[in-house]
PDB file of C-alpha atoms in Angstrom:
ATOM      1  CA  LEU A   1      29.774   2.131  -3.731  1.00 66.00           C
ATOM      2  CA  ASN A   2      32.747   2.942  -1.551  1.00 81.00           C
ATOM      3  CA  PHE A   3      31.616   3.944   1.942  1.00 90.00           C
ATOM      4  CA  GLY A   4      34.446   6.400   2.658  1.00 91.00           C
ATOM      5  CA  PRO A   5      33.587   8.964  -0.059  1.00 93.00           C
ATOM      6  CA  ALA A   6      29.966   9.120   1.138  1.00 92.00           C
ATOM      7  CA  TYR A   7      31.120   9.820   4.690  1.00 93.00           C
ATOM      8  CA  ARG A   8      33.540  12.536   3.502  1.00 92.00           C
ATOM      9  CA  ARG A   9      30.808  14.079   1.324  1.00 93.00           C
ATOM     10  CA  ALA A  10      28.513  14.291   4.375  1.00 94.00           C
ATOM     11  CA  MET A  11      31.241  16.071   6.351  1.00 93.00           C
ATOM     12  CA  GLN A  12      32.190  18.444   3.512  1.00 93.00           C
ATOM     13  CA  THR A  13      28.641  19.418   2.523  1.00 94.00           C
ATOM     14  CA  GLN A  14      27.170  19.214   6.033  1.00 94.00           C
ATOM     15  CA  GLN A  15      24.284  17.279   4.413  1.00 96.00           C
ATOM     16  CA  ALA A  16      23.134  13.846   5.518  1.00 96.00           C
ATOM     17  CA  GLU A  17      23.916  10.978   3.151  1.00 95.00           C
ATOM     18  CA  HIS A  18      21.620   8.001   2.770  1.00 96.00           C
ATOM     19  CA  PHE A  19      22.522   4.992   0.619  1.00 95.00           C
ATOM     20  CA  GLU A  20      22.504   1.234   0.356  1.00 95.00           C
ATOM     21  CA  ALA A  21      25.626  -0.657  -0.581  1.00 94.00           C
ATOM     22  CA  PHE A  22      27.115  -4.114  -0.445  1.00 94.00           C
ATOM     23  CA  TYR A  23      29.861  -4.451   2.150  1.00 93.00           C
ATOM     24  CA  PRO A  24      32.215  -7.240   1.046  1.00 92.00           C
ATOM     25  CA  ALA A  25      34.109  -9.691   3.264  1.00 92.00           C
ATOM     26  CA  PRO A  26      34.164 -10.084   6.137  1.00 92.00           C
ATOM     27  CA  LEU A  27      30.488  -8.962   6.321  1.00 93.00           C
ATOM     28  CA  ASN A  28      29.199  -9.896   2.852  1.00 95.00           C
ATOM     29  CA  LYS A  29      25.983  -7.996   3.555  1.00 96.00           C
ATOM     30  CA  TRP A  30      23.863  -5.248   2.050  1.00 96.00           C
ATOM     31  CA  LEU A  31      23.722  -2.278   4.404  1.00 96.00           C
ATOM     32  CA  GLU A  32      21.413   0.686   4.536  1.00 96.00           C
ATOM     33  CA  CYS A  33      23.605   3.572   5.719  1.00 96.00           C
ATOM     34  CA  HIS A  34      22.725   6.947   7.157  1.00 96.00           C
ATOM     35  CA  ALA A  35      25.665   9.324   7.582  1.00 95.00           C
ATOM     36  CA  TYR A  36      24.930  12.473   9.602  1.00 96.00           C
ATOM     37  CA  PRO A  37      27.477  15.279   9.762  1.00 94.00           C
ATOM     38  CA  SER A  38      28.432  16.640  13.168  1.00 90.00           C
ATOM     39  CA  PRO A  39      30.973  19.239  14.360  1.00 87.00           C
ATOM     40  CA  ASN A  40      33.396  16.429  15.239  1.00 87.00           C
ATOM     41  CA  GLY A  41      33.006  14.304  12.078  1.00 90.00           C
ATOM     42  CA  VAL A  42      30.175  12.065  11.032  1.00 94.00           C
ATOM     43  CA  SER A  43      27.776   9.727  12.811  1.00 94.00           C
ATOM     44  CA  VAL A  44      26.897   6.600  10.868  1.00 95.00           C
ATOM     45  CA  PHE A  45      23.963   4.271  11.421  1.00 95.00           C
ATOM     46  CA  PHE A  46      23.722   0.918   9.653  1.00 94.00           C
ATOM     47  CA  ARG A  47      20.892  -1.481   9.122  1.00 97.00           C
ATOM     48  CA  ASP A  48      21.304  -4.914   7.540  1.00 96.00           C
ATOM     49  CA  VAL A  49      19.024  -5.105   4.466  1.00 97.00           C
ATOM     50  CA  THR A  50      20.541  -8.252   2.947  1.00 95.00           C
ATOM     51  CA  HIS A  51      17.255 -10.183   3.163  1.00 96.00           C
ATOM     52  CA  ARG A  52      15.388  -7.441   1.301  1.00 95.00           C
ATOM     53  CA  HIS A  53      17.965  -7.485  -1.511  1.00 94.00           C
ATOM     54  CA  ARG A  54      17.855 -11.281  -1.703  1.00 94.00           C
ATOM     55  CA  ASP A  55      14.048 -11.214  -1.766  1.00 95.00           C
ATOM     56  CA  GLN A  56      14.101  -8.596  -4.527  1.00 95.00           C
ATOM     57  CA  GLN A  57      16.552 -10.664  -6.580  1.00 93.00           C
ATOM     58  CA  ALA A  58      14.403 -13.782  -6.108  1.00 93.00           C
ATOM     59  CA  LEU A  59      11.321 -11.831  -7.198  1.00 93.00           C
ATOM     60  CA  GLU A  60      13.114 -10.522 -10.289  1.00 94.00           C
ATOM     61  CA  ARG A  61      14.271 -14.055 -11.200  1.00 93.00           C
ATOM     62  CA  SER A  62      10.733 -15.378 -10.728  1.00 89.00           C
ATOM     63  CA  GLU A  63       9.257 -12.608 -12.877  1.00 89.00           C
ATOM     64  CA  GLU A  64      11.832 -13.271 -15.600  1.00 92.00           C
ATOM     65  CA  ARG A  65      11.044 -17.010 -15.570  1.00 88.00           C
ATOM     66  CA  PHE A  66       7.311 -16.238 -15.850  1.00 81.00           C
ATOM     67  CA  ARG A  67       7.942 -13.786 -18.715  1.00 81.00           C
ATOM     68  CA  ARG A  68      10.006 -16.398 -20.593  1.00 84.00           C
ATOM     69  CA  MET A  69       7.368 -19.078 -20.001  1.00 81.00           C
ATOM     70  CA  PHE A  70       4.643 -16.718 -21.188  1.00 79.00           C
ATOM     71  CA  ALA A  71       6.458 -15.491 -24.286  1.00 81.00           C
ATOM     72  CA  ARG A  72       8.048 -18.751 -25.459  1.00 83.00           C
ATOM     73  CA  ASN A  73       5.179 -21.100 -24.730  1.00 86.00           C
ATOM     74  CA  PRO A  74       4.021 -23.070 -27.793  1.00 91.00           C
ATOM     75  CA  ILE A  75       0.485 -22.944 -26.353  1.00 94.00           C
ATOM     76  CA  GLY A  76      -1.470 -19.726 -26.687  1.00 96.00           C
ATOM     77  CA  VAL A  77      -1.354 -17.803 -23.412  1.00 95.00           C
ATOM     78  CA  VAL A  78      -3.471 -14.699 -22.966  1.00 95.00           C
ATOM     79  CA  THR A  79      -4.584 -12.424 -20.145  1.00 93.00           C
ATOM     80  CA  GLY A  80      -7.747 -10.401 -20.230  1.00 93.00           C
ATOM     81  CA  ASP A  81     -10.583  -9.216 -18.088  1.00 91.00           C
ATOM     82  CA  SER A  82     -14.143 -10.419 -17.767  1.00 89.00           C
ATOM     83  CA  SER A  83     -15.409  -7.441 -19.785  1.00 91.00           C
ATOM     84  CA  GLY A  84     -13.703  -8.717 -22.960  1.00 93.00           C
ATOM     85  CA  GLN A  85     -10.495  -6.672 -23.013  1.00 92.00           C
ATOM     86  CA  LEU A  86      -7.265  -8.501 -23.849  1.00 94.00           C
ATOM     87  CA  LEU A  87      -4.371  -7.278 -21.741  1.00 92.00           C
ATOM     88  CA  ASP A  88      -1.457  -9.396 -22.946  1.00 93.00           C
ATOM     89  CA  ALA A  89      -0.878 -12.362 -25.243  1.00 95.00           C
ATOM     90  CA  ASN A  90       2.015 -14.416 -26.458  1.00 95.00           C
ATOM     91  CA  GLU A  91       2.926 -14.936 -30.131  1.00 95.00           C
ATOM     92  CA  ALA A  92       1.325 -18.394 -30.192  1.00 96.00           C
ATOM     93  CA  PHE A  93      -2.067 -16.900 -29.291  1.00 97.00           C
ATOM     94  CA  LEU A  94      -1.680 -14.054 -31.783  1.00 97.00           C
ATOM     95  CA  ARG A  95      -0.916 -16.603 -34.532  1.00 96.00           C
ATOM     96  CA  ILE A  96      -4.055 -18.569 -33.619  1.00 97.00           C
ATOM     97  CA  ILE A  97      -6.273 -15.494 -34.003  1.00 97.00           C
ATOM     98  CA  GLY A  98      -4.350 -14.004 -36.945  1.00 97.00           C
ATOM     99  CA  ARG A  99      -3.510 -10.740 -35.217  1.00 97.00           C
ATOM    100  CA  THR A 100      -0.351  -8.772 -34.428  1.00 96.00           C
ATOM    101  CA  SER A 101       1.280  -7.526 -31.250  1.00 95.00           C
ATOM    102  CA  ASP A 102       0.837  -3.961 -32.564  1.00 96.00           C
ATOM    103  CA  GLU A 103      -2.934  -4.478 -32.621  1.00 96.00           C
ATOM    104  CA  LEU A 104      -2.781  -5.900 -29.104  1.00 96.00           C
ATOM    105  CA  GLN A 105      -0.675  -3.000 -27.790  1.00 95.00           C
ATOM    106  CA  ALA A 106      -3.105  -0.534 -29.372  1.00 95.00           C
ATOM    107  CA  GLY A 107      -5.976  -2.168 -27.456  1.00 92.00           C
ATOM    108  CA  ARG A 108      -7.754  -3.182 -30.666  1.00 93.00           C
ATOM    109  CA  ILE A 109      -8.287  -6.840 -29.769  1.00 95.00           C
ATOM    110  CA  ARG A 110     -11.126  -7.969 -27.534  1.00 95.00           C
ATOM    111  CA  TRP A 111     -11.817 -11.635 -26.862  1.00 95.00           C
ATOM    112  CA  ASP A 112     -15.576 -11.042 -26.896  1.00 95.00           C
ATOM    113  CA  GLU A 113     -15.312  -9.585 -30.428  1.00 96.00           C
ATOM    114  CA  LEU A 114     -13.149 -12.530 -31.569  1.00 96.00           C
ATOM    115  CA  THR A 115     -15.773 -14.957 -30.318  1.00 97.00           C
ATOM    116  CA  PRO A 116     -18.762 -15.852 -32.520  1.00 97.00           C
ATOM    117  CA  PRO A 117     -22.010 -14.996 -30.674  1.00 97.00           C
ATOM    118  CA  GLU A 118     -23.053 -18.630 -30.270  1.00 97.00           C
ATOM    119  CA  HIS A 119     -19.919 -19.286 -28.137  1.00 97.00           C
ATOM    120  CA  LEU A 120     -20.323 -16.318 -25.761  1.00 96.00           C
ATOM    121  CA  PRO A 121     -22.508 -18.323 -23.300  1.00 97.00           C
ATOM    122  CA  GLN A 122     -19.626 -20.817 -22.890  1.00 97.00           C
ATOM    123  CA  ASP A 123     -17.289 -17.937 -22.029  1.00 96.00           C
ATOM    124  CA  ALA A 124     -19.815 -16.555 -19.522  1.00 95.00           C
ATOM    125  CA  LYS A 125     -20.036 -20.005 -17.883  1.00 96.00           C
ATOM    126  CA  ALA A 126     -16.227 -20.214 -17.693  1.00 96.00           C
ATOM    127  CA  ILE A 127     -16.044 -16.770 -16.066  1.00 94.00           C
ATOM    128  CA  GLU A 128     -18.631 -17.840 -13.466  1.00 94.00           C
ATOM    129  CA  GLU A 129     -16.588 -20.976 -12.752  1.00 95.00           C
ATOM    130  CA  VAL A 130     -13.481 -18.837 -12.252  1.00 94.00           C
ATOM    131  CA  ARG A 131     -15.346 -16.543  -9.875  1.00 91.00           C
ATOM    132  CA  ALA A 132     -16.617 -19.514  -7.878  1.00 93.00           C
ATOM    133  CA  GLN A 133     -13.636 -21.883  -8.011  1.00 93.00           C
ATOM    134  CA  GLY A 134     -10.651 -19.888  -9.295  1.00 91.00           C
ATOM    135  CA  VAL A 135     -10.445 -21.978 -12.492  1.00 95.00           C
ATOM    136  CA  SER A 136     -12.754 -22.996 -15.330  1.00 96.00           C
ATOM    137  CA  SER A 137     -13.305 -26.372 -16.909  1.00 97.00           C
ATOM    138  CA  VAL A 138     -11.614 -27.012 -20.246  1.00 97.00           C
ATOM    139  CA  TYR A 139     -14.003 -26.161 -23.074  1.00 97.00           C
ATOM    140  CA  GLU A 140     -14.104 -25.763 -26.837  1.00 97.00           C
ATOM    141  CA  LYS A 141     -15.148 -22.756 -28.845  1.00 97.00           C
ATOM    142  CA  GLU A 142     -14.136 -20.837 -31.964  1.00 97.00           C
ATOM    143  CA  TYR A 143     -12.392 -17.549 -32.661  1.00 97.00           C
ATOM    144  CA  LEU A 144     -12.912 -15.384 -35.719  1.00 97.00           C
ATOM    145  CA  ARG A 145      -9.849 -14.334 -37.678  1.00 97.00           C
ATOM    146  CA  PRO A 146      -9.737 -11.015 -39.550  1.00 96.00           C
ATOM    147  CA  ASP A 147     -10.343 -12.792 -42.880  1.00 96.00           C
ATOM    148  CA  GLY A 148     -13.602 -14.233 -41.507  1.00 95.00           C
ATOM    149  CA  THR A 149     -12.372 -17.788 -41.077  1.00 97.00           C
ATOM    150  CA  ARG A 150     -13.084 -19.585 -37.836  1.00 97.00           C
ATOM    151  CA  VAL A 151     -10.470 -21.427 -35.814  1.00 97.00           C
ATOM    152  CA  PRO A 152     -11.616 -24.063 -33.317  1.00 98.00           C
ATOM    153  CA  VAL A 153      -9.786 -23.887 -29.994  1.00 98.00           C
ATOM    154  CA  MET A 154      -9.737 -25.630 -26.652  1.00 97.00           C
ATOM    155  CA  LEU A 155      -9.094 -23.456 -23.610  1.00 97.00           C
ATOM    156  CA  ALA A 156      -9.351 -23.051 -19.877  1.00 97.00           C
ATOM    157  CA  CYS A 157      -9.224 -19.908 -17.759  1.00 95.00           C
ATOM    158  CA  THR A 158      -7.952 -19.215 -14.296  1.00 94.00           C
ATOM    159  CA  GLN A 159      -7.940 -16.276 -11.938  1.00 91.00           C
ATOM    160  CA  PHE A 160      -4.872 -14.145 -12.545  1.00 84.00           C
ATOM    161  CA  GLY A 161      -3.426 -12.192  -9.643  1.00 73.00           C
ATOM    162  CA  GLY A 162      -5.698 -11.200  -6.791  1.00 72.00           C
ATOM    163  CA  ASP A 163      -8.404  -9.808  -9.036  1.00 63.00           C
ATOM    164  CA  THR A 164     -11.137 -12.276 -10.017  1.00 63.00           C
ATOM    165  CA  GLU A 165     -11.939 -10.092 -13.028  1.00 82.00           C
ATOM    166  CA  GLU A 166      -8.469 -10.573 -14.549  1.00 90.00           C
ATOM    167  CA  LEU A 167      -8.144 -13.930 -16.254  1.00 94.00           C
ATOM    168  CA  LEU A 168      -5.323 -16.045 -17.629  1.00 93.00           C
ATOM    169  CA  ALA A 169      -6.232 -18.483 -20.410  1.00 96.00           C
ATOM    170  CA  PHE A 170      -4.324 -21.273 -22.091  1.00 95.00           C
ATOM    171  CA  VAL A 171      -5.521 -21.786 -25.671  1.00 97.00           C
ATOM    172  CA  ILE A 172      -4.787 -24.694 -28.006  1.00 96.00           C
ATOM    173  CA  ASP A 173      -5.629 -24.580 -31.715  1.00 92.00           C
TER     174      ASP A 173
END
């Protein structure tokens, strides 16, 4: 954004202009600008917001790295809640359980329905461990595929985000 046109627009329209823009050398900073029209021209107030922009870029890079790690991981990675709802899963996990991303997006996959009844107490114990310690022990169980076959898996869960009810699990076939 060129600063001059914004200042002229404020003078011509007699409306305040507010914007953020990068000011190149010699400043090399992001500035938050407020341009207020006045009878004699325009008054401009600046605030350096470079740190906020750098923090936002670092956050975006971190989120992108996490997304890539989640999606491309050869180990099944899944998020869900303690009630049984699956929230997100990578392709490796979907292959393990024989389901599709369309089914996941439609909300038609629940981990408690994938789990044979005899393994549900192990899941309940893992959830209690997560609530108490933030992470569960590694344990073994089975999942049911749509064709009725069972797949043995090893997994561990951890608290995901600030909510102890949202879980992140790593699952190995």
